[in-house]
XYZ file of C-alpha atoms in Angstrom:
403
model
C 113.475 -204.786 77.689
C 115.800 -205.593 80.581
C 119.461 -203.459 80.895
C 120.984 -206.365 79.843
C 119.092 -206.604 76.461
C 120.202 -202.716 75.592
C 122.704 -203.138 72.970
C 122.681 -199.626 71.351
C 120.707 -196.161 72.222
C 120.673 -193.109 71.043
C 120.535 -190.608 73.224
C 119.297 -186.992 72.612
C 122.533 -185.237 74.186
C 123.618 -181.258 74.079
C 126.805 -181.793 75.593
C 125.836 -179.988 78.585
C 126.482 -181.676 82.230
C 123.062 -183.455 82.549
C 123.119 -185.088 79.003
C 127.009 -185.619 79.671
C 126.517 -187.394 82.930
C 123.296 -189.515 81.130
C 126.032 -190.538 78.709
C 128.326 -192.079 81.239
C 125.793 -193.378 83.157
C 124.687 -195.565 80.317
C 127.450 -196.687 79.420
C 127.751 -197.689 82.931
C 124.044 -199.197 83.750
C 123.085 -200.510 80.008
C 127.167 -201.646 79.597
C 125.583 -199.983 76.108
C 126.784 -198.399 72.707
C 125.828 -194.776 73.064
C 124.472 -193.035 69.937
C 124.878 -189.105 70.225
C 122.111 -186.668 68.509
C 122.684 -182.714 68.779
C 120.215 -181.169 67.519
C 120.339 -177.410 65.990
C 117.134 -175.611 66.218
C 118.015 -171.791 66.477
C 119.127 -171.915 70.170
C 121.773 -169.581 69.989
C 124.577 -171.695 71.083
C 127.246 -173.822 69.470
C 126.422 -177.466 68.930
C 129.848 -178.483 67.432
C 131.339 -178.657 70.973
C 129.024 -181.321 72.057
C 130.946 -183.256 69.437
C 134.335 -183.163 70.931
C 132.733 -183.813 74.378
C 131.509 -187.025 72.928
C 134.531 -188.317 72.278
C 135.995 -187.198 75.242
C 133.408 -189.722 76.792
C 134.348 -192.545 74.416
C 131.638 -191.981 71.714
C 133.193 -193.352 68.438
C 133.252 -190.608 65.601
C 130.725 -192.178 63.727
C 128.160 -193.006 66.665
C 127.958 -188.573 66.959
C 125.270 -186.820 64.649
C 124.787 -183.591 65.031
C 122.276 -181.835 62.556
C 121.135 -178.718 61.431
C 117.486 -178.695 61.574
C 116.434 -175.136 61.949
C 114.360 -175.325 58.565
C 112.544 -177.920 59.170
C 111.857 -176.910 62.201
C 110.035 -173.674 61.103
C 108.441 -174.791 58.194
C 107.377 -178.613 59.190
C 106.066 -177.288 62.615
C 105.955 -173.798 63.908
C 104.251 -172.499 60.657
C 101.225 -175.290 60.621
C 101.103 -174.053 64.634
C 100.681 -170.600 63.178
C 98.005 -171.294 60.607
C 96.056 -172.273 63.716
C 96.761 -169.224 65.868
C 97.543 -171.806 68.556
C 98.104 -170.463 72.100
C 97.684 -172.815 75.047
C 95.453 -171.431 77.996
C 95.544 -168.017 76.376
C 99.242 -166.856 76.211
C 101.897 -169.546 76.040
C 102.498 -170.081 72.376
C 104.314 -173.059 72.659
C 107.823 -172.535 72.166
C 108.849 -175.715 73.652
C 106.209 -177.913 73.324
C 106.506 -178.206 69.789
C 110.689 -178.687 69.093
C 109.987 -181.700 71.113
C 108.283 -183.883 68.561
C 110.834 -183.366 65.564
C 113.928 -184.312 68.148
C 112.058 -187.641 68.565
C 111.403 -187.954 64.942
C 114.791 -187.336 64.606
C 116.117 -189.934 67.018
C 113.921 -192.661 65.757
C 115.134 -192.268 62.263
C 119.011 -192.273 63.505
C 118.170 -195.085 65.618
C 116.978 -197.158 62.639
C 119.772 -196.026 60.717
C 122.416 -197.262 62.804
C 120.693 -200.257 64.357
C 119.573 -199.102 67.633
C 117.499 -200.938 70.258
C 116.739 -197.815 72.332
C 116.270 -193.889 72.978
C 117.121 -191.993 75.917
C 116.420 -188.469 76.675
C 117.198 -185.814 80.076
C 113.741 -184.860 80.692
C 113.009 -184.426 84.304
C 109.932 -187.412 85.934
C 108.328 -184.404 87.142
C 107.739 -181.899 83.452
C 105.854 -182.585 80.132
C 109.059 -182.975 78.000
C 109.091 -186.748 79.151
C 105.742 -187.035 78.072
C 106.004 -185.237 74.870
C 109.407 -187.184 73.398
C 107.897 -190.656 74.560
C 104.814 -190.718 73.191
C 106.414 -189.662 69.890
C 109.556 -192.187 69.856
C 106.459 -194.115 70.507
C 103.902 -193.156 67.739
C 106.766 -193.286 64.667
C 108.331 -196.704 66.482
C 105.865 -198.239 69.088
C 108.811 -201.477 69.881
C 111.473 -198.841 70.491
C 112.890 -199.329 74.258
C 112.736 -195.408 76.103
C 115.332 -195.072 79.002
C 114.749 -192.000 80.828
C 117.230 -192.109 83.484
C 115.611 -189.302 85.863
C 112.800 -191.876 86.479
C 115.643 -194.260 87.327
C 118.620 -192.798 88.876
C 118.955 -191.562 92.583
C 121.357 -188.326 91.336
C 117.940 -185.947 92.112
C 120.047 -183.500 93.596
C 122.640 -180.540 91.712
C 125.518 -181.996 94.212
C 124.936 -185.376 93.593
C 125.264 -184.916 89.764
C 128.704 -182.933 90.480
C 129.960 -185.258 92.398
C 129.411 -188.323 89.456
C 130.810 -186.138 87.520
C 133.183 -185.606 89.425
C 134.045 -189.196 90.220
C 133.695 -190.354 86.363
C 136.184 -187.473 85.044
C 133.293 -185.535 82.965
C 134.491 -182.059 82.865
C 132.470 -179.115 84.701
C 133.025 -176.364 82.683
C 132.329 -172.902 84.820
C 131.322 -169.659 82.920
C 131.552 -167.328 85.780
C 127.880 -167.391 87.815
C 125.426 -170.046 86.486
C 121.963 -168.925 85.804
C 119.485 -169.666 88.538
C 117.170 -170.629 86.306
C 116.314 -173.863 83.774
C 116.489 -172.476 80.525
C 115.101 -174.121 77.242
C 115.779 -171.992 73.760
C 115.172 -172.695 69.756
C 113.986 -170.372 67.029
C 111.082 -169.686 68.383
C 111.775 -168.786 71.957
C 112.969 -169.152 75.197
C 112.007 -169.969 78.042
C 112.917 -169.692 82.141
C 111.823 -171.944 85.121
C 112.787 -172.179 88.631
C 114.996 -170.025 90.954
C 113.042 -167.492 92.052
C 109.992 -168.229 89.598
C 108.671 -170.657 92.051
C 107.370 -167.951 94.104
C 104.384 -166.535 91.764
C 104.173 -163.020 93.318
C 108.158 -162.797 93.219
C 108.998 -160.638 90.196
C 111.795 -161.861 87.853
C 114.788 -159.465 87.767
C 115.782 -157.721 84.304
C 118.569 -159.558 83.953
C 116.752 -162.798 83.531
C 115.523 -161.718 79.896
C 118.298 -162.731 77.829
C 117.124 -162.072 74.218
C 114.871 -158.643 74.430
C 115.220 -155.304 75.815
C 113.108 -154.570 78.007
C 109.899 -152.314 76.804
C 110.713 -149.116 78.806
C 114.175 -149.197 76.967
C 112.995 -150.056 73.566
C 113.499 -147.443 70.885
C 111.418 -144.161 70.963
C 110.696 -144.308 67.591
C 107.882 -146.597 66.157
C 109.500 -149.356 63.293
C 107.022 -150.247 60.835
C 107.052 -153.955 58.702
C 105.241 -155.875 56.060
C 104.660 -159.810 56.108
C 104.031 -161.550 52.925
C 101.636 -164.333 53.369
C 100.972 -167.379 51.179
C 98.349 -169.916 51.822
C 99.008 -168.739 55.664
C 102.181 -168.704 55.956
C 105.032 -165.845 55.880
C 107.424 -165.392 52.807
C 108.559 -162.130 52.957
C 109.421 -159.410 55.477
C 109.061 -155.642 53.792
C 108.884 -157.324 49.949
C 112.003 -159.534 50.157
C 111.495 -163.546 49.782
C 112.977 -165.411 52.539
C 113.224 -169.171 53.903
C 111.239 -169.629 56.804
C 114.387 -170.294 59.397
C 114.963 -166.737 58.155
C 112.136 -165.224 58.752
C 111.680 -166.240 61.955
C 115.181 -165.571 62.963
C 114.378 -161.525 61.203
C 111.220 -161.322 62.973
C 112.799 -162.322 66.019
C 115.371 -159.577 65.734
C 112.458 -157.136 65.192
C 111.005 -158.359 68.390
C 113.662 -158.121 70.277
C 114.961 -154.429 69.402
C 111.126 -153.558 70.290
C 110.825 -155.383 73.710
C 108.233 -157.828 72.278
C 106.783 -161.461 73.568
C 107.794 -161.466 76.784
C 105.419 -163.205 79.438
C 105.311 -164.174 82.755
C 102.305 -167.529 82.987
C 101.486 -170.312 85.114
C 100.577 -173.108 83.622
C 98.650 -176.680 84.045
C 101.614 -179.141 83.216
C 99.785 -182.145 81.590
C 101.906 -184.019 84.642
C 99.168 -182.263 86.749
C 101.183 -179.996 88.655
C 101.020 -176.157 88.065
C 104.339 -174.156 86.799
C 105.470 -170.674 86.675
C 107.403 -170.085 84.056
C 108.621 -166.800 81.629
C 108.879 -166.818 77.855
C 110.794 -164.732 75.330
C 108.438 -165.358 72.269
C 109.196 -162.273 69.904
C 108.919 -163.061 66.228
C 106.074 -165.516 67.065
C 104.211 -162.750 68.888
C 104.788 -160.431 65.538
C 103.962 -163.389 63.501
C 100.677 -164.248 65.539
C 99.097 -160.905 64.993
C 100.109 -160.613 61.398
C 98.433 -163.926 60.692
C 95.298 -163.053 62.356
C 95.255 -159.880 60.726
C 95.825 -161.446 57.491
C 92.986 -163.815 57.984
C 90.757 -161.483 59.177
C 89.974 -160.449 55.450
C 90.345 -163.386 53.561
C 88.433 -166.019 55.760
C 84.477 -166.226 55.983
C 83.099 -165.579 59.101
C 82.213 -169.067 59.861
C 84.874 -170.407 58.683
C 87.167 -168.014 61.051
C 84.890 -169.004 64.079
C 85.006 -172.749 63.371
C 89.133 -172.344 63.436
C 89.100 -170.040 66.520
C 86.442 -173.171 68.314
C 89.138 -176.012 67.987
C 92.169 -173.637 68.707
C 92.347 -174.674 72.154
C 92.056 -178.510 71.220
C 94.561 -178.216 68.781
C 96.838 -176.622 71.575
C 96.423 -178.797 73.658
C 97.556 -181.512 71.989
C 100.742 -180.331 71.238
C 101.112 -179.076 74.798
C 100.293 -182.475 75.915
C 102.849 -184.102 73.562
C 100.448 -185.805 70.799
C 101.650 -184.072 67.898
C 101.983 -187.377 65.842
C 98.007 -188.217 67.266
C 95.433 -189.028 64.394
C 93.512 -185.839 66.153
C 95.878 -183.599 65.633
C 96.368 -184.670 62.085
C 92.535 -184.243 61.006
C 92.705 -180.640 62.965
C 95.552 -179.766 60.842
C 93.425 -180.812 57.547
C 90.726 -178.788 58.404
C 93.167 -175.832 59.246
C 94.984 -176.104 56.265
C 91.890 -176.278 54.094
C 91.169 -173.110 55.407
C 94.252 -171.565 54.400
C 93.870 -171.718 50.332
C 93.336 -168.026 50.614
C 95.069 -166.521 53.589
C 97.317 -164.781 50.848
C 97.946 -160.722 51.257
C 100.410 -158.210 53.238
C 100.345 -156.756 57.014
C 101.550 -153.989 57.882
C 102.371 -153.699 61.383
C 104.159 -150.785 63.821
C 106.449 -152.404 66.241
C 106.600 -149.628 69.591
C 107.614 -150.854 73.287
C 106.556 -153.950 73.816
C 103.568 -153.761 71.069
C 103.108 -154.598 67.821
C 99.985 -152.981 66.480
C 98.320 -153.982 62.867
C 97.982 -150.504 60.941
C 97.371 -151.785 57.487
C 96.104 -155.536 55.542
C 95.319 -156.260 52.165
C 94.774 -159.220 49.694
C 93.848 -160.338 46.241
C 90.867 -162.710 48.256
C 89.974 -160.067 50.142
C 86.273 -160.666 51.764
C 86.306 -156.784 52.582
C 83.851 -154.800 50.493
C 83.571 -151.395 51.325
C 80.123 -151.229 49.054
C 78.731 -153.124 51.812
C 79.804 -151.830 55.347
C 80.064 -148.221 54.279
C 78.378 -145.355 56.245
C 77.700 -143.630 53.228
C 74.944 -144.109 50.689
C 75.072 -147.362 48.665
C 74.052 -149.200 46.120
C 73.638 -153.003 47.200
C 72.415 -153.305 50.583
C 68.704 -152.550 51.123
C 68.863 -151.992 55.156
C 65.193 -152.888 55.652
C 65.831 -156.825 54.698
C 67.737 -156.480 58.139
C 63.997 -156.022 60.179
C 62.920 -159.818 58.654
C 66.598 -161.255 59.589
C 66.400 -159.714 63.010
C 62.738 -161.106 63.542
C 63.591 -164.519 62.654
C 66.668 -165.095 65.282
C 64.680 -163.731 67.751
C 61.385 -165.580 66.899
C 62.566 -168.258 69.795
C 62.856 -165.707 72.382
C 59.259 -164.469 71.085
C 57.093 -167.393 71.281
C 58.671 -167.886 74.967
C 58.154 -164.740 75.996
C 54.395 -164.620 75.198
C 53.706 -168.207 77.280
C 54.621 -166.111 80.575
């Protein structure tokens, strides 16, 4: 679809200079109606402001939606994540990677609500975000137009964008020293690129971190907790019932007293380029072990290993942005099948940095201390192991005894 043909979009906007000057700009390019969506997912920061910017900027009361999605959020996407154990490439745990698919969900529905020809988001040309939100605007709307004005623009510098800004009268609001660093936060994390992150042996400085202490300064005195679980997923913390936006948000504050889920990765961008980058992940970290733990002795063994096989499949494809894929839908059928009896308590000791599982139990338990005791039993005649043994190894036999 040609500028020209743009009558209305709906851009993705959190009132912050980039998304303000996006605004502006296309109003100015499209000559379009600009649809504002402000999404609240846990990040710690006020999203009514970004209302009053909007207006500032000539965005009609009714054209500004701003919504409280922190609920959905948790228990639409981070906890099917977590019945998975998902980590990509073995520590990233996908903090960002998987807010991005319910802001395009979101988008698409307020763009068929009020009429909308096109989306627009403030992802970068060179990160996964712009992958991630346009293959979902795609997937729930596949004749949606997607402007992504990074991929258009020439303002690819800091200056340049302050000087539009500038120029078009879009306030610059200062905070006393900016963080060196691009920042993304929501429930489940946050995360830090750039600065001096680009250099992989450079350290990052203390006061990067902005949610946890750090480990040395955690408390000196272990904290012990207790998940619920039901059908894999948490619904209490120490016996009291709780929505999964607040369980989260507790387990985060655990975390973070403890010094817990930070971690310094680089990473294969789906783009192709690699990326250093740091994450503050702490009630996902706590929630991770829990759930494994939990698991552990209510899955069968196969069942377990067939899980921990497509893991990194499954992670992938939310890393890579196809959360709305047919794939990743049949992985999260099998996962969830698997879950029927992931029901029980952890207990876990939160200590510097660590969170180590001390204690698990369930009504489905597969643990049977008749069977793996040391001491004399009843049910398991040990010499049935010498026909088992000779059986997997009868391969390894009949080619040994043609050398």
């Amino acid at each position: 679809m040609a500028k020209k043909d743009v009558k209305k979009v709906v851009l993705a906007y959190s009132g912050g200079l980039d998304t303000s000057i996006i605004l502006k700009w296309l109003q100015d390019e499209y000559n379009a109606e600009v649809v504002t969506f402000t999404a609240d997912i846990g990040q710690g920061e006020e999203v009514e402001p970004a209302r009053e910017k909007a207006i500032k900027l000539g965005i009609k009361p009714e054209n500004i939606f701003i919504l409280d999605i922190q609920e959905e959020f948790v228990k639409d996407y981070v906890f099917p994540m977590f019945r998975a154990n998902t980590i990509y490439e073995g520590e990233y745990l996908l903090g960002t990677s998987i807010a991005r698919p319910l802001i395009a969900k979101k988008q698409i529905e307020i763009a068929e609500k009020v009429g909308a020809d096109a989306v627009a988001h403030g992802a970068t040309g060179k990160g996964n975000d712009q992958v991630r939100f346009e293959i979902g605007y795609l997937s729930l709307n596949p004749d949606i137009t997607v402007i992504a004005p990074w991929r258009e623009w020439d303002l690819n510098s800091r200056e340049k964008l302050l000087r539009y800004a500038e120029k078009h009268g879009i306030p610059i609001e200062k905070h006393g020293q900016k963080s060196p660093y691009s920042m993304d936060a929501n429930l489940l994390h946050i995360s830090y690129e750039g600065g001096i992150l680009e250099d992989p042996w450079a350290e990052p400085e203390e006061s990067m971190w902005r949610w946890s202490v750090s480990p040395e300064k955690a408390p000196n005195t272990p904290e012990y907790i207790e998940i619920g679980f039901e059908n894999g997923d948490p619904v209490s913390i120490n016996d009291s019932a709780m929505s999964p936006a607040t369980i989260l948000r507790t387990l985060n504050e655990y975390g973070n007293k403890h010094g817990i889920g930070r971690i310094d990765i680089v990473e294969n961008r789906f783009v192709g380029m690699k990326s250093r980058g740091c994450y503050e992940t702490p009630g996902g970290t706590i929630l991770l072990k829990a759930h494994r733990a939990i698991e552990s002795i209510t899955l069968d063994r196969e069942e377990a290993h067939l899980k921990d096989s497509i893991m990194p499949k499954y992670a992938e494809l939310i890393y890579n942005g196809f959360w709305f894929s047919p794939e990743r839908e049949a992985l999260q059928a099998l996962i969830d099948n698997t879950q029927k009896n992931v029901n029980g308590t952890v207990r876990l000791k939160l200590y510097k940095g660590n969170v180590e599982v001390v204690g698990r139990r369930s009504p489905n338990s597969l643990f049977d201390a008749n069977y793996c005791t040391f001491e004399e039993d009843e049910v398991y005649n040990q010499k049935d192991a010498e026909g088992f043994i000779k059986l997997n190894a009868l391969r390894f036999i009949i080619k040994g005894r043609q050398k």
